[in-house]
Amino acid sequence: MSTEFETGHLIEGKWLISTGAPRWALSPVDGNPLAGDFQEAGPVEVEAAATAAVRAFDLTVDDTSERRAALLDAVASELEARSEPLIGRAGLETALPPARLTGEMARTTGQLRMFAALLREGSWVDAVIDPAQPERKPLPRADIRRMNRPIGPVVVFGASNFPFAFGVCGGDTASALAGGNPVIVKGHPGHPGVSALCAEAVLAAIEACGAPPGLFALLQGAGHELGELLVRHPVVEAIGFTGSQAAGRALFNIAASRPRPIPVYAEMGSLNPLVILPGALAERAEALAEGLAGSLTLGVGQFCTRPGLVLLIDSPGAAAFEALLRDRLAAAQPGTMLNPTIRSKFARSAETAREAGARPLLRETLSGAAATTPALLSVSAREWQASESLREEIFGPAALIVHCPTAADAVDVLKVGGGQLTGTLHSGADDTPDTIRQIASVLERACGRVLFGGFPTGVEVGHAMIHGGPYPATTSHGTTSVGTAAISRFVRAVSYQNAPQHLLPPALQNSNPLGIWRRVDGQVTRDPVA
Amino acid sequence: MSTEFETGHLIEGKWLISTGAPRWALSPVDGNPLAGDFQEAGPVEVEAAATAAVRAFDLTVDDTSERRAALLDAVASELEARSEPLIGRAGLETALPPARLTGEMARTTGQLRMFAALLREGSWVDAVIDPAQPERKPLPRADIRRMNRPIGPVVVFGASNFPFAFGVCGGDTASALAGGNPVIVKGHPGHPGVSALCAEAVLAAIEACGAPPGLFALLQGAGHELGELLVRHPVVEAIGFTGSQAAGRALFNIAASRPRPIPVYAEMGSLNPLVILPGALAERAEALAEGLAGSLTLGVGQFCTRPGLVLLIDSPGAAAFEALLRDRLAAAQPGTMLNPTIRSKFARSAETAREAGARPLLRETLSGAAATTPALLSVSAREWQASESLREEIFGPAALIVHCPTAADAVDVLKVGGGQLTGTLHSGADDTPDTIRQIASVLERACGRVLFGGFPTGVEVGHAMIHGGPYPATTSHGTTSVGTAAISRFVRAVSYQNAPQHLLPPALQNSNPLGIWRRVDGQVTRDPVA
């Protein structure tokens, strides 16, 4: 087969071919192999990438923010220069439509540039200065200053559902590079061609900027062994992951069992409960059914934030709303999922829920290699609480409606449901402030992001975004894999005591040469230290 | 035996006596039992404390900062009101001298009030507001705001070596309460009387403030079982711990193996390498020997930051410095360690190092039940790197001198040494800027706090302090158990999307009613949102 991209592994600026049987990406449309004989990386490649990463870290640990920002900007430009082949190949490998992929590409370059801007502004290092107090009694105070510093090599596992935004050049890579760390990406086996093209973009950027080539590596592979080798490697300092609960937890367990444990930032999906109070149903049932059906089927339901759990409080409008939602979903065209494996898992999850007692309001119809129509299921709050099987995420275009006799039952359902990426509350003028507060409060305790109205799909990339949440949504509550705060996962606060000015990083020097916001003696300021 | 304090467990405002054989604190001076028949808490007490904590959390999760601050202030006042019996009992249980305990009490009340001040100032919640942009193309932007929120019940393991500052009312408890979380303390078995008296102070403060009594619990116990029960309890959200590597890692492993893993913030000690370059020796060998001997023997060497590893570069002054340090240490009076177990461990660790080839420059002399004089050992850089046994911390008044042929060898030693709480560099006018930079850089990569001159004992409680570091110094690099940043371990960032003003916490409301520093649309400001 002829290919227009490299099929090996990118290690220290060179594309290397490993031995072993080749592997192909499969078309989700017809299940046939796509162009490209890809290999599986093994211990040799992992060792080479890790060694190169350490070398690169030694060379870049004291790089200026401008140098790091320029690299991120260059990656964005190189991606744009390759957007046509990238979007083309991504379409073949993931069946995502061109409009969606074009939008995702813009989001991906946007977030690379967002981190570049964050670095140039500079205050994210959280510089804190407690100047010396030589006259303090009973003991003088030393000069102590702290700021965030890089941690070292970070391993990123690309996700299947966002080949660009959570892939080789996605948010994890961007935030880890922004923090000053080398990155080793394990490309997702579902889209190896996209991964290779993205890695070419990073390599071109590294060359254009004169950065050390070990700063970035791409290892391709489908087996668990490669992931385990990477997480176990002694020089690796942190893991970024987006994917299933089973895989994320497995990586977490490996990392925790290392002689030197390291943090795993795994985003593992979510039920994303959506509570519709009777007042909201009374006011806008049609719009809610339309909006919810749209959010559920967007990207064939393959978003981490898809609202898969719909809580309805018993009320005159509940049955009618259920019927409305079913009708909207029944009218949806079949959509091709990312690959046949994900489609099988979707169908199996829906079947498991039905076997566990969920009533099928609408059954999925499978077609092609990976296509499906949506499914809708319904249970009572009591049934839902009694069955662990019903609480499993059904990844794909499906929702489970939970009928709650009262708002208090909805609260109980939410308490049992565990950690979530998002939780959404729809209320209307007839709902009591008490009920609204109660639901909002339990959502806040369970979720990384609480929405008042609207739908959780469409994750804004900004300063205030938390795309995270308590376990099992993630393995690290309070962190985010989207938005500027994602950088904090890959840095570490360090204190300097009585350091001479010339040995301090610029962010901590008296004159504040970077002009950043700092906390000096407890006061937020951009002034120099006197 | 008569007692002046409660000997049971404090659970939801009541002192409860568990069944089972009583246990006594032992005098470190003569090894005899001290007054007080203490019990071991078990599953019943853990369950009761956990249930009460959840109840209290429900009642306090939306408390104002002022309410939380008032409680911390009240704990400080109640401690002060009991300082005489507290210092008296602490002296009996730990053999720490009154002056040291008086200072530690001041530090403990000081840090409680520091967190109260932090809450009143308010900006620590890290409020970030990205206002809506309804006109944005291609898609409008939702209003998204985030801030730190409490996480829920926190379990704190008191340390042996700071009965006040890292004990029942210590930094972990203060920061967890400040973050808005209920706290369950496992009192250290070495000083149960101090723990009981401190818990009485917290209870009095809770009653004075009208806070729910489940907000704080003290469970006494010496066995591993109690710790494991606490870490495994499903409602517990995080662990604060200060102690040995073996115990800290065991708790970490338990927490990581839970169905729902939780973070463990374990501070597990450190070698605290101290590098003395030839230029420094040439300028001030006597002062360095005196300062180092003082830092090593302070508190009978029972500080987490005691400089236990001294790196000397081969130079004319090295042998003389070694002799100077040995003479200073040889002149030290015997000191009584915290308890006989710690003293045995100290002697065993020193013996292990000697068996591994360290040359004894000065041997410890044991006396009484728990007293010892200091020990000094010496190895070559090559020997040190070849033997894992030599890299174990010797907790107590001892140091291991590592003779390095060149500064590059010192760098290698530091690279092998692993994560440290502190690292110290002493240099002089004759040392080259390159050497200084090289050592400073490797210290920064290995340590939570890098000192330029001085000695690492005496940890400043402030905004800029990091008392933490890479593993094995802690299980969570970049966090700190001392200073205001300690609060960030016990909170979690939450985003609110399109929330009505009245459902937002005050910190995120448009008018900025708390007057705190926030980041609005990326800009640091105290202005209201327009």
Short mmCIF file of N, CA, C and O in Angstrom, two decimals, chain A residues 57-58 123 128 130 136 141 144 146 149 249 252 256-261 436-437 444-445 447-452 460 462-466 470-471 477-478 485 492-500 502-503 517 519 522 524, chain B residues 57-58 123 128 130 136 141 144 146 149 151 249 252 256-261 436-437 444-445 447-452 460 462-466 470-471 477-478 485 492-500 502-503 517 519 522 524:
data_model
loop_
_atom_site.label_atom_id
_atom_site.label_comp_id
_atom_site.label_asym_id
_atom_site.label_seq_id
_atom_site.Cartn_x
_atom_site.Cartn_y
_atom_site.Cartn_z
N PHE A 57 14.92 17.65 28.10
CA PHE A 57 14.51 18.39 29.30
C PHE A 57 15.70 19.15 29.88
O PHE A 57 15.57 20.31 30.29
N ASP A 58 16.85 18.47 29.93
CA ASP A 58 18.06 19.15 30.42
C ASP A 58 18.34 20.42 29.63
O ASP A 58 18.80 21.42 30.19
N SER A 123 1.62 35.22 34.26
CA SER A 123 1.24 35.15 35.66
C SER A 123 0.85 33.75 36.12
O SER A 123 0.74 33.50 37.33
N VAL A 128 5.04 33.82 44.13
CA VAL A 128 4.72 34.29 45.48
C VAL A 128 6.03 34.64 46.16
O VAL A 128 6.97 33.85 46.16
N ASP A 130 7.75 36.16 49.70
CA ASP A 130 7.73 36.63 51.08
C ASP A 130 9.12 37.18 51.37
O ASP A 130 10.04 36.42 51.69
N ARG A 136 12.56 40.73 62.33
CA ARG A 136 11.43 40.07 63.00
C ARG A 136 11.86 39.39 64.30
O ARG A 136 12.94 38.82 64.38
N ARG A 141 13.02 36.57 59.53
CA ARG A 141 12.42 35.76 58.48
C ARG A 141 13.34 35.74 57.27
O ARG A 141 13.82 36.79 56.82
N ILE A 144 11.81 34.08 51.07
CA ILE A 144 11.32 32.84 50.45
C ILE A 144 10.41 33.20 49.28
O ILE A 144 9.56 34.09 49.38
N ARG A 146 8.33 31.42 45.75
CA ARG A 146 7.99 30.17 45.06
C ARG A 146 7.32 30.44 43.72
O ARG A 146 6.73 31.50 43.51
N ARG A 149 7.30 25.24 38.33
CA ARG A 149 8.40 24.85 37.45
C ARG A 149 8.02 23.57 36.71
O ARG A 149 7.14 22.84 37.15
N ARG A 249 -8.31 3.51 34.64
CA ARG A 249 -8.03 2.94 35.96
C ARG A 249 -6.82 2.00 35.92
O ARG A 249 -6.02 1.95 36.86
N PHE A 252 -3.82 4.14 35.99
CA PHE A 252 -3.70 4.69 37.35
C PHE A 252 -3.08 3.65 38.29
O PHE A 252 -2.17 3.96 39.07
N ALA A 256 0.43 3.96 40.28
CA ALA A 256 0.45 3.96 41.75
C ALA A 256 1.32 2.85 42.30
O ALA A 256 1.79 2.93 43.43
N SER A 257 1.55 1.81 41.50
CA SER A 257 2.34 0.67 41.99
C SER A 257 3.82 0.81 41.64
O SER A 257 4.62 -0.06 41.98
N ARG A 258 4.19 1.87 40.93
CA ARG A 258 5.62 2.07 40.64
C ARG A 258 6.40 2.25 41.93
O ARG A 258 5.85 2.74 42.92
N PRO A 259 7.70 1.92 41.90
CA PRO A 259 8.53 2.24 43.07
C PRO A 259 8.39 3.73 43.44
O PRO A 259 8.29 4.07 44.60
N ARG A 260 8.36 4.56 42.41
CA ARG A 260 8.13 6.00 42.60
C ARG A 260 6.81 6.32 41.91
O ARG A 260 6.78 6.44 40.68
N PRO A 261 5.72 6.42 42.65
CA PRO A 261 4.42 6.66 42.00
C PRO A 261 4.41 8.01 41.29
O PRO A 261 5.10 8.94 41.70
N ILE A 436 -34.56 23.95 43.61
CA ILE A 436 -33.46 24.33 42.72
C ILE A 436 -32.13 24.33 43.47
O ILE A 436 -31.13 23.79 43.01
N ARG A 437 -32.14 24.89 44.65
CA ARG A 437 -30.91 24.93 45.46
C ARG A 437 -30.43 23.54 45.82
O ARG A 437 -29.23 23.25 45.79
N GLU A 444 -23.19 20.26 42.36
CA GLU A 444 -21.88 20.87 42.62
C GLU A 444 -20.95 19.88 43.31
O GLU A 444 -19.75 19.83 43.04
N ARG A 445 -21.50 19.08 44.20
CA ARG A 445 -20.67 18.12 44.95
C ARG A 445 -20.22 16.97 44.05
O ARG A 445 -19.19 16.36 44.31
N CYS A 447 -19.94 17.08 40.52
CA CYS A 447 -19.52 17.39 39.14
C CYS A 447 -18.33 18.35 39.08
O CYS A 447 -18.09 19.14 39.99
N GLY A 448 -17.65 18.31 37.95
CA GLY A 448 -16.63 19.31 37.66
C GLY A 448 -17.22 20.60 37.12
O GLY A 448 -16.68 21.67 37.34
N ARG A 449 -18.34 20.48 36.40
CA ARG A 449 -18.99 21.67 35.82
C ARG A 449 -20.50 21.54 35.99
O ARG A 449 -21.05 20.49 35.65
N VAL A 450 -21.10 22.57 36.52
CA VAL A 450 -22.55 22.58 36.72
C VAL A 450 -23.16 23.58 35.76
O VAL A 450 -22.77 24.75 35.73
N LEU A 451 -24.12 23.11 34.97
CA LEU A 451 -24.77 23.98 33.99
C LEU A 451 -26.18 24.32 34.44
O LEU A 451 -26.93 23.44 34.88
N PHE A 452 -26.51 25.59 34.29
CA PHE A 452 -27.86 26.04 34.56
C PHE A 452 -28.50 26.32 33.22
O PHE A 452 -28.25 27.35 32.59
N GLU A 460 -16.23 24.67 26.35
CA GLU A 460 -15.55 25.93 26.07
C GLU A 460 -14.08 25.83 26.48
O GLU A 460 -13.77 25.34 27.57
N GLY A 462 -11.35 27.78 27.81
CA GLY A 462 -11.07 29.10 28.37
C GLY A 462 -10.39 29.02 29.72
O GLY A 462 -9.92 27.96 30.12
N HIS A 463 -10.38 30.16 30.42
CA HIS A 463 -9.71 30.20 31.73
C HIS A 463 -10.53 29.53 32.82
O HIS A 463 -9.99 28.99 33.77
N ALA A 464 -11.84 29.63 32.72
CA ALA A 464 -12.70 29.20 33.83
C ALA A 464 -13.19 27.77 33.69
O ALA A 464 -13.88 27.26 34.57
N MET A 465 -12.83 27.11 32.59
CA MET A 465 -13.37 25.77 32.35
C MET A 465 -12.73 24.72 33.25
O MET A 465 -11.51 24.66 33.37
N ILE A 466 -13.56 23.90 33.87
CA ILE A 466 -13.10 22.65 34.47
C ILE A 466 -13.73 21.52 33.68
O ILE A 466 -14.95 21.32 33.72
N PRO A 470 -14.94 14.62 40.15
CA PRO A 470 -14.59 13.53 41.07
C PRO A 470 -14.61 12.17 40.36
O PRO A 470 -15.27 11.99 39.34
N TYR A 471 -13.87 11.23 40.91
CA TYR A 471 -13.84 9.87 40.40
C TYR A 471 -15.26 9.30 40.35
O TYR A 471 -16.03 9.56 41.25
N HIS A 477 -9.55 14.69 41.01
CA HIS A 477 -10.61 15.69 41.15
C HIS A 477 -10.04 17.11 41.19
O HIS A 477 -9.00 17.33 41.78
N GLY A 478 -10.74 18.02 40.56
CA GLY A 478 -10.31 19.42 40.64
C GLY A 478 -9.38 19.83 39.53
O GLY A 478 -9.17 21.02 39.31
N ALA A 485 -6.24 26.15 32.80
CA ALA A 485 -5.89 25.52 34.08
C ALA A 485 -5.30 24.13 33.89
O ALA A 485 -4.74 23.56 34.82
N ARG A 492 5.11 22.02 39.01
CA ARG A 492 5.30 21.71 40.42
C ARG A 492 5.83 22.98 41.08
O ARG A 492 6.73 23.63 40.55
N ALA A 493 5.25 23.35 42.22
CA ALA A 493 5.71 24.54 42.92
C ALA A 493 7.03 24.24 43.63
O ALA A 493 7.19 23.20 44.25
N VAL A 494 7.98 25.17 43.49
CA VAL A 494 9.29 25.06 44.13
C VAL A 494 9.56 26.36 44.89
O VAL A 494 9.26 27.44 44.39
N SER A 495 10.12 26.23 46.11
CA SER A 495 10.50 27.41 46.89
C SER A 495 12.01 27.63 46.82
O SER A 495 12.78 26.67 46.80
N TYR A 496 12.37 28.91 46.81
CA TYR A 496 13.78 29.31 46.83
C TYR A 496 13.99 30.15 48.08
O TYR A 496 13.24 31.11 48.29
N GLN A 497 14.98 29.80 48.87
CA GLN A 497 15.21 30.54 50.11
C GLN A 497 16.53 31.29 50.03
O GLN A 497 17.58 30.69 49.78
N ASN A 498 16.46 32.60 50.25
CA ASN A 498 17.66 33.46 50.24
C ASN A 498 18.49 33.31 48.96
O ASN A 498 19.73 33.34 49.00
N ALA A 499 17.81 33.14 47.84
CA ALA A 499 18.54 32.99 46.58
C ALA A 499 19.04 34.34 46.10
O ALA A 499 18.33 35.34 46.17
N PRO A 500 20.29 34.39 45.60
CA PRO A 500 20.75 35.63 44.98
C PRO A 500 19.91 35.91 43.74
O PRO A 500 19.44 34.98 43.08
N HIS A 502 20.48 36.74 40.73
CA HIS A 502 20.85 36.18 39.41
C HIS A 502 20.61 34.69 39.33
O HIS A 502 20.63 34.12 38.25
N LEU A 503 20.37 34.03 40.46
CA LEU A 503 20.08 32.60 40.41
C LEU A 503 18.58 32.33 40.45
O LEU A 503 18.15 31.18 40.37
N TRP A 517 1.74 39.42 37.36
CA TRP A 517 1.09 39.53 38.66
C TRP A 517 1.75 38.56 39.63
O TRP A 517 1.97 37.40 39.29
N ARG A 519 2.22 37.63 44.14
CA ARG A 519 1.74 37.91 45.50
C ARG A 519 2.98 38.21 46.33
O ARG A 519 3.81 37.33 46.56
N GLY A 522 1.88 38.72 50.62
CA GLY A 522 0.44 38.48 50.71
C GLY A 522 -0.41 39.39 49.83
O GLY A 522 -1.61 39.18 49.71
N VAL A 524 -1.46 41.06 46.16
CA VAL A 524 -1.40 40.87 44.72
C VAL A 524 -0.90 42.16 44.07
O VAL A 524 -1.46 43.24 44.33
N PHE B 57 -20.71 18.10 57.10
CA PHE B 57 -20.37 18.69 55.80
C PHE B 57 -21.62 19.24 55.12
O PHE B 57 -21.59 20.34 54.55
N ASP B 58 -22.71 18.48 55.18
CA ASP B 58 -23.97 18.96 54.59
C ASP B 58 -24.38 20.30 55.19
O ASP B 58 -24.92 21.16 54.50
N SER B 123 -9.03 35.76 48.43
CA SER B 123 -8.62 35.51 47.04
C SER B 123 -8.10 34.10 46.79
O SER B 123 -7.97 33.68 45.64
N VAL B 128 -12.23 32.63 38.88
CA VAL B 128 -11.95 32.93 37.47
C VAL B 128 -13.28 33.06 36.76
O VAL B 128 -14.14 32.19 36.88
N ASP B 130 -15.11 33.90 33.08
CA ASP B 130 -15.12 34.17 31.64
C ASP B 130 -16.56 34.54 31.27
O ASP B 130 -17.39 33.65 31.07
N ARG B 136 -20.26 36.14 19.92
CA ARG B 136 -19.06 35.50 19.36
C ARG B 136 -19.41 34.61 18.17
O ARG B 136 -20.44 33.93 18.17
N ARG B 141 -20.34 32.40 23.28
CA ARG B 141 -19.67 31.81 24.45
C ARG B 141 -20.59 31.88 25.66
O ARG B 141 -21.17 32.93 25.94
N ILE B 144 -18.95 31.28 32.02
CA ILE B 144 -18.35 30.20 32.80
C ILE B 144 -17.49 30.80 33.91
O ILE B 144 -16.73 31.75 33.68
N ARG B 146 -15.28 29.74 37.63
CA ARG B 146 -14.83 28.64 38.50
C ARG B 146 -14.20 29.16 39.78
O ARG B 146 -13.69 30.28 39.82
N ARG B 149 -13.73 24.82 45.85
CA ARG B 149 -14.80 24.46 46.78
C ARG B 149 -14.31 23.33 47.69
O ARG B 149 -13.37 22.62 47.36
N ILE B 151 -14.06 19.67 49.63
CA ILE B 151 -14.16 18.33 49.05
C ILE B 151 -14.93 17.35 49.91
O ILE B 151 -15.51 16.40 49.41
N ARG B 249 3.77 5.37 52.51
CA ARG B 249 3.55 4.61 51.28
C ARG B 249 2.44 3.56 51.48
O ARG B 249 1.65 3.31 50.55
N PHE B 252 -0.75 5.37 51.11
CA PHE B 252 -0.92 5.71 49.69
C PHE B 252 -1.42 4.49 48.92
O PHE B 252 -2.35 4.59 48.10
N ALA B 256 -4.95 4.19 46.92
CA ALA B 256 -4.95 3.99 45.47
C ALA B 256 -5.71 2.72 45.08
O ALA B 256 -6.18 2.61 43.95
N SER B 257 -5.84 1.79 46.03
CA SER B 257 -6.52 0.54 45.71
C SER B 257 -8.00 0.58 46.05
O SER B 257 -8.71 -0.41 45.84
N ARG B 258 -8.48 1.69 46.60
CA ARG B 258 -9.92 1.81 46.88
C ARG B 258 -10.71 1.72 45.57
O ARG B 258 -10.20 2.10 44.51
N PRO B 259 -11.99 1.27 45.66
CA PRO B 259 -12.82 1.35 44.46
C PRO B 259 -12.81 2.78 43.89
O PRO B 259 -12.74 2.97 42.68
N ARG B 260 -12.88 3.75 44.77
CA ARG B 260 -12.77 5.16 44.38
C ARG B 260 -11.50 5.69 45.02
O ARG B 260 -11.48 5.99 46.21
N PRO B 261 -10.42 5.79 44.25
CA PRO B 261 -9.15 6.24 44.86
C PRO B 261 -9.26 7.67 45.37
O PRO B 261 -10.03 8.47 44.82
N ILE B 436 28.11 26.64 40.57
CA ILE B 436 26.98 27.05 41.40
C ILE B 436 25.67 26.81 40.67
O ILE B 436 24.70 26.26 41.21
N ARG B 437 25.62 27.19 39.40
CA ARG B 437 24.41 27.02 38.60
C ARG B 437 24.04 25.55 38.45
O ARG B 437 22.89 25.15 38.53
N GLU B 444 17.12 22.14 42.39
CA GLU B 444 15.76 22.58 42.05
C GLU B 444 14.93 21.42 41.51
O GLU B 444 13.74 21.31 41.78
N ARG B 445 15.56 20.56 40.72
CA ARG B 445 14.82 19.44 40.14
C ARG B 445 14.47 18.38 41.19
O ARG B 445 13.50 17.65 41.03
N CYS B 447 14.16 18.98 44.68
CA CYS B 447 13.70 19.44 46.00
C CYS B 447 12.43 20.29 45.93
O CYS B 447 12.14 20.91 44.92
N GLY B 448 11.74 20.35 47.06
CA GLY B 448 10.63 21.28 47.21
C GLY B 448 11.10 22.68 47.56
O GLY B 448 10.46 23.66 47.19
N ARG B 449 12.22 22.76 48.28
CA ARG B 449 12.75 24.07 48.68
C ARG B 449 14.26 24.05 48.53
O ARG B 449 14.91 23.12 49.00
N VAL B 450 14.78 25.06 47.85
CA VAL B 450 16.22 25.17 47.64
C VAL B 450 16.74 26.35 48.45
O VAL B 450 16.23 27.47 48.31
N LEU B 451 17.72 26.09 49.29
CA LEU B 451 18.28 27.15 50.14
C LEU B 451 19.66 27.55 49.63
O LEU B 451 20.49 26.69 49.32
N PHE B 452 19.86 28.84 49.60
CA PHE B 452 21.17 29.38 49.25
C PHE B 452 21.78 29.90 50.54
O PHE B 452 21.43 30.97 51.02
N GLU B 460 9.66 28.13 57.64
CA GLU B 460 8.87 29.35 57.74
C GLU B 460 7.40 29.06 57.36
O GLU B 460 7.14 28.39 56.36
N GLY B 462 4.51 30.54 55.78
CA GLY B 462 4.13 31.74 55.04
C GLY B 462 3.47 31.40 53.72
O GLY B 462 3.10 30.25 53.47
N HIS B 463 3.35 32.41 52.87
CA HIS B 463 2.70 32.20 51.58
C HIS B 463 3.59 31.46 50.58
O HIS B 463 3.11 30.73 49.73
N ALA B 464 4.88 31.71 50.66
CA ALA B 464 5.79 31.21 49.62
C ALA B 464 6.41 29.86 49.96
O ALA B 464 7.15 29.30 49.16
N MET B 465 6.09 29.33 51.14
CA MET B 465 6.75 28.10 51.57
C MET B 465 6.21 26.87 50.83
O MET B 465 5.00 26.69 50.73
N ILE B 466 7.12 26.05 50.33
CA ILE B 466 6.78 24.69 49.92
C ILE B 466 7.51 23.74 50.86
O ILE B 466 8.73 23.65 50.83
N PRO B 470 9.39 16.14 45.42
CA PRO B 470 9.15 14.90 44.68
C PRO B 470 9.28 13.66 45.58
O PRO B 470 9.97 13.69 46.60
N TYR B 471 8.64 12.59 45.16
CA TYR B 471 8.73 11.31 45.86
C TYR B 471 10.19 10.90 45.99
O TYR B 471 10.94 11.09 45.04
N HIS B 477 4.03 15.60 44.60
CA HIS B 477 5.00 16.65 44.33
C HIS B 477 4.31 17.99 44.07
O HIS B 477 3.25 18.02 43.46
N GLY B 478 4.91 19.04 44.57
CA GLY B 478 4.36 20.36 44.30
C GLY B 478 3.38 20.85 45.35
O GLY B 478 3.07 22.03 45.39
N ALA B 485 -0.38 27.75 51.11
CA ALA B 485 -0.67 26.91 49.94
C ALA B 485 -1.13 25.51 50.34
O ALA B 485 -1.63 24.77 49.48
N ARG B 492 -11.25 21.74 45.63
CA ARG B 492 -11.40 21.22 44.28
C ARG B 492 -12.04 22.32 43.45
O ARG B 492 -13.00 22.95 43.89
N ALA B 493 -11.49 22.58 42.27
CA ALA B 493 -12.05 23.61 41.40
C ALA B 493 -13.34 23.09 40.76
O ALA B 493 -13.39 21.96 40.29
N VAL B 494 -14.37 23.94 40.77
CA VAL B 494 -15.66 23.61 40.16
C VAL B 494 -16.04 24.76 39.23
O VAL B 494 -15.85 25.93 39.56
N SER B 495 -16.57 24.40 38.04
CA SER B 495 -17.07 25.43 37.11
C SER B 495 -18.58 25.52 37.16
O SER B 495 -19.26 24.50 37.32
N TYR B 496 -19.07 26.73 36.98
CA TYR B 496 -20.52 27.00 36.91
C TYR B 496 -20.79 27.64 35.56
O TYR B 496 -20.14 28.62 35.20
N GLN B 497 -21.73 27.09 34.83
CA GLN B 497 -22.02 27.62 33.49
C GLN B 497 -23.41 28.24 33.48
O GLN B 497 -24.39 27.57 33.82
N ASN B 498 -23.47 29.51 33.08
CA ASN B 498 -24.74 30.24 32.98
C ASN B 498 -25.55 30.20 34.26
O ASN B 498 -26.79 30.12 34.24
N ALA B 499 -24.86 30.26 35.39
CA ALA B 499 -25.58 30.22 36.67
C ALA B 499 -26.21 31.57 36.95
O ALA B 499 -25.58 32.61 36.73
N PRO B 500 -27.46 31.59 37.45
CA PRO B 500 -28.04 32.86 37.90
C PRO B 500 -27.23 33.39 39.08
O PRO B 500 -26.67 32.61 39.85
N HIS B 502 -27.92 34.58 41.94
CA HIS B 502 -28.23 34.19 43.32
C HIS B 502 -27.85 32.75 43.61
O HIS B 502 -27.83 32.34 44.77
N LEU B 503 -27.55 31.96 42.58
CA LEU B 503 -27.12 30.58 42.84
C LEU B 503 -25.59 30.45 42.83
O LEU B 503 -25.06 29.37 43.07
N TRP B 517 -9.52 39.43 44.75
CA TRP B 517 -8.85 39.41 43.46
C TRP B 517 -9.42 38.26 42.65
O TRP B 517 -9.54 37.15 43.13
N ARG B 519 -9.78 36.65 38.31
CA ARG B 519 -9.31 36.77 36.93
C ARG B 519 -10.56 36.82 36.07
O ARG B 519 -11.30 35.85 35.97
N GLY B 522 -9.49 36.81 31.75
CA GLY B 522 -8.04 36.71 31.69
C GLY B 522 -7.29 37.80 32.42
O GLY B 522 -6.08 37.72 32.57
N VAL B 524 -6.41 40.07 35.81
CA VAL B 524 -6.47 40.08 37.26
C VAL B 524 -7.09 41.41 37.71
O VAL B 524 -6.63 42.48 37.31
#
